[in-house]
């Protein structure tokens, strides 16, 4: 049995706490400052990210569990039939290749970091001994254990890359205005000259093609009985004098359950002030990613300290490390740009065999995978996932 010492002395209402956990090699010290930010001090990299995962689960378990379900296509299992479209899309775009090869494509220590991080999450879940945290009681399900591969889900990237609808709009514009005007008013980025492939009728490219996609990336709402549980006014203390969940707790759970993914109308900016105009003589990086203000927040701030590591900043709570912040020498961040990152292909099917499509002058079999999606309160929903060399079939 190894020891993780979580020192929460910075908060006036908290004292030092020692937590004994399996999974770490050396004691880890965690200090919470007055803003609730954990500063994690570990003797090695593996223990550092194990502790980060543990704290992410301790602070945001319900949020990261929902995000994981979004990424892996398992929302309907806890939210019901309304989440089926999103689950179908998540499973369609999910990684289908060799995981060993996938891990090798990352930096050499990525697998160790992600495995340690998810190990920390699982350690916290096991420490609950089957007791449901408040949000899970309200939603009516238990948190499940994580696999390292859960952190590599593709769905988050798709939700952040929203130019598929622009592909449809560009085709409609080309049909109505012609290619020259479309190139002027809706130029591809990076720019390429627009051409209509021989045999393609632009009238076939309509918003209906991405109807399932549009439904899948929209907000997911609670089932009526879940909304009811979250809207019941707080009653008198329960058995043993324990207070029943009050309005702030219910609002927290309600916002976390309402998985919003729409990014319409949002932007961001990223800029640097030259060192000649600062007090320190060093440049300053300003990073403003324009994320919605929610409770819980879309990011989680953490300070990571271990041999070879000393960085503070914010990142997705369900992923190890930080995405925007600084170490002792470098500040880093990101901003939204208008790149064309999604392509919409119109495949030609074989009239004699709808399970084949035309590719490089020959008929090629579609990759077909049959799966089932568990649905809360109903029977499993069978799904057929079809893929071409260009990606998943969405219509």
mmCIF file of C-alpha atoms in Angstrom:
data_model
loop_
_atom_site.group_PDB
_atom_site.id
_atom_site.type_symbol
_atom_site.label_atom_id
_atom_site.label_comp_id
_atom_site.label_asym_id
_atom_site.label_seq_id
_atom_site.Cartn_x
_atom_site.Cartn_y
_atom_site.Cartn_z
ATOM 1 C CA UNK A 1 0.000 0.000 0.000
ATOM 2 C CA UNK A 2 1.488 3.328 -1.094
ATOM 3 C CA UNK A 3 0.688 6.715 0.375
ATOM 4 C CA UNK A 4 -0.578 9.840 -1.346
ATOM 5 C CA UNK A 5 -0.651 12.773 1.053
ATOM 6 C CA UNK A 6 -3.180 15.390 -0.004
ATOM 7 C CA UNK A 7 -2.561 18.551 1.989
ATOM 8 C CA UNK A 8 -5.517 20.897 1.697
ATOM 9 C CA UNK A 9 -4.350 23.362 4.317
ATOM 10 C CA UNK A 10 -4.634 26.415 2.064
ATOM 11 C CA UNK A 11 -8.409 26.492 2.459
ATOM 12 C CA UNK A 12 -9.355 27.937 5.824
ATOM 13 C CA UNK A 13 -12.019 25.308 6.427
ATOM 14 C CA UNK A 14 -9.740 22.379 5.609
ATOM 15 C CA UNK A 15 -6.862 20.735 7.358
ATOM 16 C CA UNK A 16 -4.194 18.349 6.172
ATOM 17 C CA UNK A 17 -5.408 15.001 4.912
ATOM 18 C CA UNK A 18 -3.508 11.792 4.259
ATOM 19 C CA UNK A 19 -4.989 9.390 1.719
ATOM 20 C CA UNK A 20 -3.549 5.895 1.327
ATOM 21 C CA UNK A 21 -3.736 4.592 -2.216
ATOM 22 C CA UNK A 22 -2.521 1.756 -4.381
ATOM 23 C CA UNK A 23 -0.731 2.700 -7.572
ATOM 24 C CA UNK A 24 2.056 5.130 -6.649
ATOM 25 C CA UNK A 25 5.698 4.441 -5.858
ATOM 26 C CA UNK A 26 6.522 7.430 -3.637
ATOM 27 C CA UNK A 27 4.550 9.855 -1.457
ATOM 28 C CA UNK A 28 2.913 12.697 -3.391
ATOM 29 C CA UNK A 29 2.098 16.092 -1.890
ATOM 30 C CA UNK A 30 -0.905 18.060 -3.106
ATOM 31 C CA UNK A 31 -1.486 21.622 -1.919
ATOM 32 C CA UNK A 32 -4.743 23.410 -2.685
ATOM 33 C CA UNK A 33 -4.411 27.172 -2.848
ATOM 34 C CA UNK A 34 -7.148 29.645 -1.923
ATOM 35 C CA UNK A 35 -8.667 29.320 -5.412
ATOM 36 C CA UNK A 36 -8.933 25.551 -5.074
ATOM 37 C CA UNK A 37 -6.176 24.887 -7.614
ATOM 38 C CA UNK A 38 -4.215 21.705 -6.802
ATOM 39 C CA UNK A 39 -0.413 22.005 -6.848
ATOM 40 C CA UNK A 40 0.909 18.459 -7.236
ATOM 41 C CA UNK A 41 4.468 17.597 -6.181
ATOM 42 C CA UNK A 42 5.648 14.094 -7.095
ATOM 43 C CA UNK A 43 8.957 12.252 -7.124
ATOM 44 C CA UNK A 44 8.459 10.858 -10.639
ATOM 45 C CA UNK A 45 6.390 11.321 -13.778
ATOM 46 C CA UNK A 46 4.133 8.302 -13.284
ATOM 47 C CA UNK A 47 3.115 9.313 -9.768
ATOM 48 C CA UNK A 48 2.559 12.901 -10.962
ATOM 49 C CA UNK A 49 -0.053 11.962 -13.541
ATOM 50 C CA UNK A 50 -1.608 9.296 -11.328
ATOM 51 C CA UNK A 51 -2.217 12.070 -8.797
ATOM 52 C CA UNK A 52 -3.578 14.399 -11.483
ATOM 53 C CA UNK A 53 -6.080 11.739 -12.538
ATOM 54 C CA UNK A 54 -7.064 11.128 -8.931
ATOM 55 C CA UNK A 55 -7.710 14.843 -8.352
ATOM 56 C CA UNK A 56 -9.589 15.200 -11.651
ATOM 57 C CA UNK A 57 -11.961 12.431 -10.550
ATOM 58 C CA UNK A 58 -12.226 13.786 -7.021
ATOM 59 C CA UNK A 59 -13.213 17.248 -8.302
ATOM 60 C CA UNK A 60 -14.980 16.522 -11.626
ATOM 61 C CA UNK A 61 -15.950 12.843 -11.834
ATOM 62 C CA UNK A 62 -19.445 13.396 -13.197
ATOM 63 C CA UNK A 63 -18.262 15.858 -15.825
ATOM 64 C CA UNK A 64 -15.427 13.707 -17.139
ATOM 65 C CA UNK A 65 -17.621 10.599 -17.089
ATOM 66 C CA UNK A 66 -20.145 12.313 -19.370
ATOM 67 C CA UNK A 67 -17.398 13.570 -21.665
ATOM 68 C CA UNK A 68 -15.985 10.065 -21.891
ATOM 69 C CA UNK A 69 -19.426 8.750 -22.826
ATOM 70 C CA UNK A 70 -19.718 11.433 -25.513
ATOM 71 C CA UNK A 71 -16.377 10.329 -26.954
ATOM 72 C CA UNK A 72 -17.010 6.587 -26.829
ATOM 73 C CA UNK A 73 -20.685 6.529 -27.846
ATOM 74 C CA UNK A 74 -22.191 5.471 -24.524
ATOM 75 C CA UNK A 75 -24.493 8.362 -23.601
ATOM 76 C CA UNK A 76 -27.772 6.586 -24.389
ATOM 77 C CA UNK A 77 -26.821 4.042 -21.743
ATOM 78 C CA UNK A 78 -27.453 6.697 -19.080
ATOM 79 C CA UNK A 79 -29.550 9.388 -20.812
ATOM 80 C CA UNK A 80 -31.918 7.293 -22.906
ATOM 81 C CA UNK A 81 -32.973 7.243 -26.598
ATOM 82 C CA UNK A 82 -32.439 10.981 -27.124
ATOM 83 C CA UNK A 83 -28.671 10.377 -27.166
ATOM 84 C CA UNK A 84 -28.726 7.640 -29.829
ATOM 85 C CA UNK A 85 -27.778 9.921 -32.743
ATOM 86 C CA UNK A 86 -24.744 11.177 -30.883
ATOM 87 C CA UNK A 87 -23.713 7.646 -29.920
ATOM 88 C CA UNK A 88 -24.010 6.466 -33.527
ATOM 89 C CA UNK A 89 -21.767 9.278 -34.731
ATOM 90 C CA UNK A 90 -19.220 8.712 -31.973
ATOM 91 C CA UNK A 91 -18.988 5.025 -32.838
ATOM 92 C CA UNK A 92 -18.807 5.785 -36.544
ATOM 93 C CA UNK A 93 -15.808 8.119 -36.168
ATOM 94 C CA UNK A 94 -14.159 6.059 -33.432
ATOM 95 C CA UNK A 95 -10.701 4.619 -33.978
ATOM 96 C CA UNK A 96 -10.805 1.136 -35.534
ATOM 97 C CA UNK A 97 -7.119 0.417 -36.019
ATOM 98 C CA UNK A 98 -4.350 -1.362 -34.149
ATOM 99 C CA UNK A 99 -4.036 0.237 -30.704
ATOM 100 C CA UNK A 100 -0.412 -0.794 -30.376
ATOM 101 C CA UNK A 101 0.379 1.034 -33.591
ATOM 102 C CA UNK A 102 -1.654 4.026 -32.423
ATOM 103 C CA UNK A 103 0.267 4.292 -29.160
ATOM 104 C CA UNK A 104 3.574 4.099 -31.028
ATOM 105 C CA UNK A 105 2.557 7.127 -33.106
ATOM 106 C CA UNK A 106 2.698 9.340 -30.001
ATOM 107 C CA UNK A 107 5.730 10.436 -28.006
ATOM 108 C CA UNK A 108 7.498 7.555 -26.190
ATOM 109 C CA UNK A 109 6.103 8.338 -22.729
ATOM 110 C CA UNK A 110 2.505 9.121 -23.759
ATOM 111 C CA UNK A 111 1.191 5.665 -22.942
ATOM 112 C CA UNK A 112 2.770 5.709 -19.479
ATOM 113 C CA UNK A 113 1.312 9.161 -18.778
ATOM 114 C CA UNK A 114 -2.206 8.290 -19.965
ATOM 115 C CA UNK A 115 -2.176 4.932 -18.186
ATOM 116 C CA UNK A 116 -1.103 6.587 -14.939
ATOM 117 C CA UNK A 117 -3.767 9.291 -15.336
ATOM 118 C CA UNK A 118 -6.613 6.823 -15.887
ATOM 119 C CA UNK A 119 -5.217 4.693 -13.067
ATOM 120 C CA UNK A 120 -5.653 7.669 -10.749
ATOM 121 C CA UNK A 121 -9.239 8.153 -11.916
ATOM 122 C CA UNK A 122 -9.991 4.486 -11.279
ATOM 123 C CA UNK A 123 -8.371 4.628 -7.849
ATOM 124 C CA UNK A 124 -10.743 7.398 -6.820
ATOM 125 C CA UNK A 125 -13.751 5.510 -8.218
ATOM 126 C CA UNK A 126 -12.751 2.394 -6.267
ATOM 127 C CA UNK A 127 -12.359 4.477 -3.113
ATOM 128 C CA UNK A 128 -16.085 5.279 -3.280
ATOM 129 C CA UNK A 129 -16.857 1.644 -2.377
ATOM 130 C CA UNK A 130 -19.974 1.662 -4.537
ATOM 131 C CA UNK A 131 -21.388 4.886 -3.071
ATOM 132 C CA UNK A 132 -22.771 7.208 -5.725
ATOM 133 C CA UNK A 133 -21.702 10.869 -5.597
ATOM 134 C CA UNK A 134 -24.579 13.346 -5.661
ATOM 135 C CA UNK A 135 -24.711 13.860 -9.420
ATOM 136 C CA UNK A 136 -24.742 10.125 -10.105
ATOM 137 C CA UNK A 137 -27.554 9.641 -7.583
ATOM 138 C CA UNK A 138 -29.583 12.312 -9.357
ATOM 139 C CA UNK A 139 -28.830 10.872 -12.796
ATOM 140 C CA UNK A 140 -29.418 7.310 -11.597
ATOM 141 C CA UNK A 141 -26.275 5.452 -12.619
ATOM 142 C CA UNK A 142 -22.835 4.396 -11.372
ATOM 143 C CA UNK A 143 -19.488 5.656 -12.690
ATOM 144 C CA UNK A 144 -17.519 3.046 -14.586
ATOM 145 C CA UNK A 145 -13.788 2.391 -14.644
ATOM 146 C CA UNK A 146 -11.616 3.963 -17.344
ATOM 147 C CA UNK A 147 -9.301 2.490 -19.972
ATOM 148 C CA UNK A 148 -6.308 4.489 -21.277
ATOM 149 C CA UNK A 149 -7.844 4.368 -24.762
ATOM 150 C CA UNK A 150 -10.824 6.394 -23.479
ATOM 151 C CA UNK A 151 -8.573 9.467 -23.531
ATOM 152 C CA UNK A 152 -7.949 9.044 -27.275
ATOM 153 C CA UNK A 153 -11.578 9.304 -28.422
ATOM 154 C CA UNK A 154 -11.974 11.184 -31.713
ATOM 155 C CA UNK A 155 -15.389 12.712 -30.991
ATOM 156 C CA UNK A 156 -14.029 15.784 -29.176
ATOM 157 C CA UNK A 157 -11.973 16.746 -32.207
ATOM 158 C CA UNK A 158 -14.983 16.388 -34.483
ATOM 159 C CA UNK A 159 -17.121 18.579 -32.225
ATOM 160 C CA UNK A 160 -14.451 21.293 -32.306
ATOM 161 C CA UNK A 161 -14.080 21.072 -36.100
ATOM 162 C CA UNK A 162 -17.309 22.485 -37.418
ATOM 163 C CA UNK A 163 -16.719 23.118 -41.115
ATOM 164 C CA UNK A 164 -18.749 20.152 -42.399
ATOM 165 C CA UNK A 165 -21.823 22.399 -42.578
ATOM 166 C CA UNK A 166 -19.746 24.832 -44.642
ATOM 167 C CA UNK A 167 -19.083 22.064 -47.161
ATOM 168 C CA UNK A 168 -22.837 21.823 -47.702
ATOM 169 C CA UNK A 169 -23.239 25.601 -47.895
ATOM 170 C CA UNK A 170 -20.422 25.868 -50.443
ATOM 171 C CA UNK A 171 -22.048 23.227 -52.654
ATOM 172 C CA UNK A 172 -25.386 25.054 -52.476
ATOM 173 C CA UNK A 173 -23.682 28.353 -53.302
ATOM 174 C CA UNK A 174 -21.882 26.799 -56.262
ATOM 175 C CA UNK A 175 -25.187 25.483 -57.573
ATOM 176 C CA UNK A 176 -26.938 28.854 -57.254
ATOM 177 C CA UNK A 177 -24.127 31.382 -57.838
ATOM 178 C CA UNK A 178 -21.582 29.474 -59.879
ATOM 179 C CA UNK A 179 -18.012 28.507 -59.032
ATOM 180 C CA UNK A 180 -16.378 31.912 -59.539
ATOM 181 C CA UNK A 181 -18.617 33.792 -57.111
ATOM 182 C CA UNK A 182 -18.460 30.925 -54.615
ATOM 183 C CA UNK A 183 -14.655 31.012 -54.665
ATOM 184 C CA UNK A 184 -14.797 34.758 -54.035
ATOM 185 C CA UNK A 185 -17.276 34.733 -51.159
ATOM 186 C CA UNK A 186 -16.625 31.285 -49.647
ATOM 187 C CA UNK A 187 -13.018 30.412 -50.505
ATOM 188 C CA UNK A 188 -11.600 27.137 -49.175
ATOM 189 C CA UNK A 189 -8.785 27.583 -46.648
ATOM 190 C CA UNK A 190 -6.140 26.673 -47.707
ATOM 191 C CA UNK A 191 -7.305 27.905 -51.095
ATOM 192 C CA UNK A 192 -7.850 25.473 -53.948
ATOM 193 C CA UNK A 193 -9.717 26.168 -57.167
ATOM 194 C CA UNK A 194 -13.223 24.736 -56.987
ATOM 195 C CA UNK A 195 -14.202 22.117 -59.543
ATOM 196 C CA UNK A 196 -17.298 19.956 -59.883
ATOM 197 C CA UNK A 197 -16.255 16.327 -60.438
ATOM 198 C CA UNK A 198 -17.580 14.731 -63.592
ATOM 199 C CA UNK A 199 -20.880 12.994 -62.960
ATOM 200 C CA UNK A 200 -21.639 14.840 -59.697
ATOM 201 C CA UNK A 201 -24.958 16.657 -59.485
ATOM 202 C CA UNK A 202 -24.679 19.469 -56.928
ATOM 203 C CA UNK A 203 -28.419 19.171 -56.344
ATOM 204 C CA UNK A 204 -27.669 15.919 -54.514
ATOM 205 C CA UNK A 205 -25.693 17.785 -51.828
ATOM 206 C CA UNK A 206 -28.327 19.129 -49.439
ATOM 207 C CA UNK A 207 -28.535 19.765 -45.667
ATOM 208 C CA UNK A 208 -30.396 16.444 -45.339
ATOM 209 C CA UNK A 209 -27.089 14.670 -45.966
ATOM 210 C CA UNK A 210 -25.769 15.830 -42.601
ATOM 211 C CA UNK A 211 -29.058 15.739 -40.696
ATOM 212 C CA UNK A 212 -27.839 12.914 -38.453
ATOM 213 C CA UNK A 213 -24.522 14.697 -37.936
ATOM 214 C CA UNK A 214 -26.287 17.958 -37.013
ATOM 215 C CA UNK A 215 -28.548 16.143 -34.568
ATOM 216 C CA UNK A 216 -25.583 14.349 -33.035
ATOM 217 C CA UNK A 217 -23.559 17.485 -32.299
ATOM 218 C CA UNK A 218 -26.481 19.372 -30.763
ATOM 219 C CA UNK A 219 -27.168 19.637 -27.026
ATOM 220 C CA UNK A 220 -28.245 16.533 -25.135
ATOM 221 C CA UNK A 221 -31.174 17.058 -22.778
ATOM 222 C CA UNK A 222 -32.199 15.208 -19.657
ATOM 223 C CA UNK A 223 -34.998 12.690 -19.624
ATOM 224 C CA UNK A 224 -38.166 14.062 -17.967
ATOM 225 C CA UNK A 225 -37.720 12.019 -14.781
ATOM 226 C CA UNK A 226 -34.108 13.201 -14.465
ATOM 227 C CA UNK A 227 -35.228 16.814 -14.877
ATOM 228 C CA UNK A 228 -37.884 16.219 -12.227
ATOM 229 C CA UNK A 229 -35.353 14.902 -9.722
ATOM 230 C CA UNK A 230 -33.159 17.927 -10.347
ATOM 231 C CA UNK A 231 -36.017 20.421 -10.007
ATOM 232 C CA UNK A 232 -37.644 19.180 -6.781
ATOM 233 C CA UNK A 233 -37.304 21.898 -4.107
ATOM 234 C CA UNK A 234 -35.023 20.952 -1.207
ATOM 235 C CA UNK A 235 -36.945 19.268 1.572
ATOM 236 C CA UNK A 236 -36.234 18.865 5.281
ATOM 237 C CA UNK A 237 -33.128 17.011 6.437
ATOM 238 C CA UNK A 238 -33.074 13.338 5.538
ATOM 239 C CA UNK A 239 -32.437 10.386 7.847
ATOM 240 C CA UNK A 240 -29.718 11.086 10.364
ATOM 241 C CA UNK A 241 -30.135 14.842 10.011
ATOM 242 C CA UNK A 242 -28.195 15.046 6.721
ATOM 243 C CA UNK A 243 -29.450 17.933 4.569
ATOM 244 C CA UNK A 244 -31.044 17.054 1.264
ATOM 245 C CA UNK A 245 -29.396 18.349 -1.931
ATOM 246 C CA UNK A 246 -30.114 22.054 -2.272
ATOM 247 C CA UNK A 247 -30.498 24.347 -5.266
ATOM 248 C CA UNK A 248 -26.767 25.018 -5.877
ATOM 249 C CA UNK A 249 -25.995 21.301 -6.011
ATOM 250 C CA UNK A 250 -28.912 20.637 -8.351
ATOM 251 C CA UNK A 251 -27.900 23.463 -10.676
ATOM 252 C CA UNK A 252 -24.332 22.098 -10.781
ATOM 253 C CA UNK A 253 -25.582 18.653 -11.782
ATOM 254 C CA UNK A 254 -28.071 20.075 -14.278
ATOM 255 C CA UNK A 255 -25.402 22.048 -16.133
ATOM 256 C CA UNK A 256 -23.039 19.094 -16.177
ATOM 257 C CA UNK A 257 -25.736 16.774 -17.519
ATOM 258 C CA UNK A 258 -26.732 19.186 -20.279
ATOM 259 C CA UNK A 259 -23.815 18.334 -22.550
ATOM 260 C CA UNK A 260 -23.524 21.410 -24.749
ATOM 261 C CA UNK A 261 -21.355 21.108 -27.846
ATOM 262 C CA UNK A 262 -22.558 23.974 -30.026
ATOM 263 C CA UNK A 263 -19.801 26.423 -30.847
ATOM 264 C CA UNK A 264 -21.825 28.730 -33.087
ATOM 265 C CA UNK A 265 -20.936 32.383 -32.753
ATOM 266 C CA UNK A 266 -17.729 31.693 -30.872
ATOM 267 C CA UNK A 267 -14.193 32.730 -31.683
ATOM 268 C CA UNK A 268 -10.951 33.330 -29.853
ATOM 269 C CA UNK A 269 -7.702 35.258 -29.982
ATOM 270 C CA UNK A 270 -4.051 34.771 -29.125
ATOM 271 C CA UNK A 271 -1.446 37.539 -29.083
ATOM 272 C CA UNK A 272 1.921 38.549 -27.625
ATOM 273 C CA UNK A 273 3.228 41.781 -26.098
ATOM 274 C CA UNK A 274 6.873 42.402 -27.005
ATOM 275 C CA UNK A 275 9.380 42.522 -24.161
ATOM 276 C CA UNK A 276 10.248 46.151 -24.959
ATOM 277 C CA UNK A 277 6.790 47.103 -23.683
ATOM 278 C CA UNK A 278 6.683 45.077 -20.458
ATOM 279 C CA UNK A 279 8.031 45.788 -16.965
ATOM 280 C CA UNK A 280 10.107 42.608 -16.912
ATOM 281 C CA UNK A 281 11.567 43.053 -20.373
ATOM 282 C CA UNK A 282 10.176 39.640 -21.310
ATOM 283 C CA UNK A 283 7.329 39.019 -23.765
ATOM 284 C CA UNK A 284 3.851 38.273 -22.427
ATOM 285 C CA UNK A 285 1.450 35.832 -24.074
ATOM 286 C CA UNK A 286 -2.279 36.571 -23.903
ATOM 287 C CA UNK A 287 -4.476 33.566 -24.666
ATOM 288 C CA UNK A 288 -8.245 34.015 -24.879
ATOM 289 C CA UNK A 289 -9.899 30.841 -26.240
ATOM 290 C CA UNK A 290 -13.445 32.180 -25.681
ATOM 291 C CA UNK A 291 -14.842 29.158 -23.887
ATOM 292 C CA UNK A 292 -18.320 29.445 -22.347
ATOM 293 C CA UNK A 293 -18.500 30.227 -18.638
ATOM 294 C CA UNK A 294 -20.085 27.147 -17.055
ATOM 295 C CA UNK A 295 -20.229 25.348 -13.735
ATOM 296 C CA UNK A 296 -18.311 23.088 -13.781
ATOM 297 C CA UNK A 297 -15.823 24.883 -16.031
ATOM 298 C CA UNK A 298 -14.748 23.385 -19.342
ATOM 299 C CA UNK A 299 -11.141 23.521 -18.173
ATOM 300 C CA UNK A 300 -9.396 22.499 -14.969
ATOM 301 C CA UNK A 301 -6.357 24.392 -13.688
ATOM 302 C CA UNK A 302 -3.500 22.430 -12.133
ATOM 303 C CA UNK A 303 0.184 22.851 -11.241
ATOM 304 C CA UNK A 304 2.353 19.830 -12.091
ATOM 305 C CA UNK A 305 5.787 19.448 -10.465
ATOM 306 C CA UNK A 306 8.129 16.440 -10.766
ATOM 307 C CA UNK A 307 11.640 15.855 -12.141
ATOM 308 C CA UNK A 308 11.465 17.281 -15.670
ATOM 309 C CA UNK A 309 8.069 18.880 -15.019
ATOM 310 C CA UNK A 310 7.110 22.298 -13.640
ATOM 311 C CA UNK A 311 4.095 23.710 -15.452
ATOM 312 C CA UNK A 312 0.862 25.389 -14.452
ATOM 313 C CA UNK A 313 -2.188 26.020 -16.561
ATOM 314 C CA UNK A 314 -5.537 24.648 -17.659
ATOM 315 C CA UNK A 315 -6.641 21.714 -19.751
ATOM 316 C CA UNK A 316 -9.518 19.357 -20.372
ATOM 317 C CA UNK A 317 -10.304 17.774 -16.987
ATOM 318 C CA UNK A 318 -10.500 14.294 -18.516
ATOM 319 C CA UNK A 319 -7.043 14.458 -20.123
ATOM 320 C CA UNK A 320 -3.571 14.437 -18.544
ATOM 321 C CA UNK A 321 -1.313 17.478 -18.632
ATOM 322 C CA UNK A 322 -2.316 21.029 -19.514
ATOM 323 C CA UNK A 323 -3.226 22.603 -22.858
ATOM 324 C CA UNK A 324 -2.604 26.280 -22.135
ATOM 325 C CA UNK A 325 -0.294 27.686 -19.497
ATOM 326 C CA UNK A 326 3.432 28.031 -18.882
ATOM 327 C CA UNK A 327 6.533 26.437 -17.425
ATOM 328 C CA UNK A 328 9.629 28.291 -16.184
ATOM 329 C CA UNK A 329 10.618 29.374 -19.693
ATOM 330 C CA UNK A 330 7.776 29.148 -22.193
ATOM 331 C CA UNK A 331 4.096 30.137 -22.274
ATOM 332 C CA UNK A 332 1.741 28.331 -24.646
ATOM 333 C CA UNK A 333 -1.889 28.415 -25.723
ATOM 334 C CA UNK A 334 -4.158 28.009 -28.728
ATOM 335 C CA UNK A 335 -6.819 29.824 -30.699
ATOM 336 C CA UNK A 336 -9.524 29.018 -33.230
ATOM 337 C CA UNK A 337 -8.698 29.447 -36.910
ATOM 338 C CA UNK A 338 -10.877 28.934 -39.965
ATOM 339 C CA UNK A 339 -9.109 25.975 -41.520
ATOM 340 C CA UNK A 340 -10.871 23.458 -43.738
ATOM 341 C CA UNK A 341 -10.326 20.316 -41.669
ATOM 342 C CA UNK A 342 -13.286 18.154 -42.721
ATOM 343 C CA UNK A 343 -14.052 16.896 -46.217
ATOM 344 C CA UNK A 344 -17.413 15.607 -47.416
ATOM 345 C CA UNK A 345 -17.179 12.863 -50.048
ATOM 346 C CA UNK A 346 -20.015 11.771 -52.319
ATOM 347 C CA UNK A 347 -19.451 8.095 -53.044
ATOM 348 C CA UNK A 348 -20.889 6.249 -56.051
ATOM 349 C CA UNK A 349 -22.545 2.973 -55.053
ATOM 350 C CA UNK A 350 -22.704 -0.118 -57.219
ATOM 351 C CA UNK A 351 -26.275 -0.386 -58.630
ATOM 352 C CA UNK A 352 -25.956 -4.170 -58.499
ATOM 353 C CA UNK A 353 -24.531 -4.264 -54.959
ATOM 354 C CA UNK A 354 -25.223 -1.395 -52.515
ATOM 355 C CA UNK A 355 -22.431 -2.668 -50.252
ATOM 356 C CA UNK A 356 -19.824 -1.621 -52.825
ATOM 357 C CA UNK A 357 -18.578 1.816 -53.885
ATOM 358 C CA UNK A 358 -16.427 3.108 -56.734
ATOM 359 C CA UNK A 359 -12.776 3.749 -55.899
ATOM 360 C CA UNK A 360 -9.955 4.246 -58.413
ATOM 361 C CA UNK A 361 -11.927 2.747 -61.265
ATOM 362 C CA UNK A 362 -13.053 -0.411 -59.464
ATOM 363 C CA UNK A 363 -15.815 -1.531 -57.114
ATOM 364 C CA UNK A 364 -14.678 -1.886 -53.524
ATOM 365 C CA UNK A 365 -16.541 -3.437 -50.587
ATOM 366 C CA UNK A 366 -17.699 -1.148 -47.812
ATOM 367 C CA UNK A 367 -16.315 -1.943 -44.385
ATOM 368 C CA UNK A 368 -19.369 -2.932 -42.354
ATOM 369 C CA UNK A 369 -19.463 -3.303 -38.577
ATOM 370 C CA UNK A 370 -22.560 -4.277 -36.647
ATOM 371 C CA UNK A 371 -22.858 -3.137 -33.064
ATOM 372 C CA UNK A 372 -25.398 -2.556 -30.307
ATOM 373 C CA UNK A 373 -25.925 0.572 -28.234
ATOM 374 C CA UNK A 374 -27.262 0.082 -24.721
ATOM 375 C CA UNK A 375 -30.265 2.348 -24.102
ATOM 376 C CA UNK A 376 -31.511 3.351 -20.677
ATOM 377 C CA UNK A 377 -35.058 2.085 -20.145
ATOM 378 C CA UNK A 378 -35.194 0.209 -23.436
ATOM 379 C CA UNK A 379 -33.757 -2.557 -25.543
ATOM 380 C CA UNK A 380 -30.277 -2.323 -27.057
ATOM 381 C CA UNK A 381 -30.333 -0.471 -30.366
ATOM 382 C CA UNK A 382 -28.652 -2.315 -33.270
ATOM 383 C CA UNK A 383 -26.462 -0.112 -35.459
ATOM 384 C CA UNK A 384 -24.665 -0.757 -38.726
ATOM 385 C CA UNK A 385 -21.504 1.294 -39.145
ATOM 386 C CA UNK A 386 -20.217 1.598 -42.711
ATOM 387 C CA UNK A 387 -16.893 3.018 -43.816
ATOM 388 C CA UNK A 388 -15.056 3.771 -47.036
ATOM 389 C CA UNK A 389 -11.389 4.616 -47.505
ATOM 390 C CA UNK A 390 -12.421 8.247 -46.997
ATOM 391 C CA UNK A 391 -14.088 7.733 -43.617
ATOM 392 C CA UNK A 392 -17.450 6.872 -42.041
ATOM 393 C CA UNK A 393 -20.665 6.930 -44.068
ATOM 394 C CA UNK A 394 -23.041 9.447 -42.474
ATOM 395 C CA UNK A 395 -25.971 9.331 -44.931
#
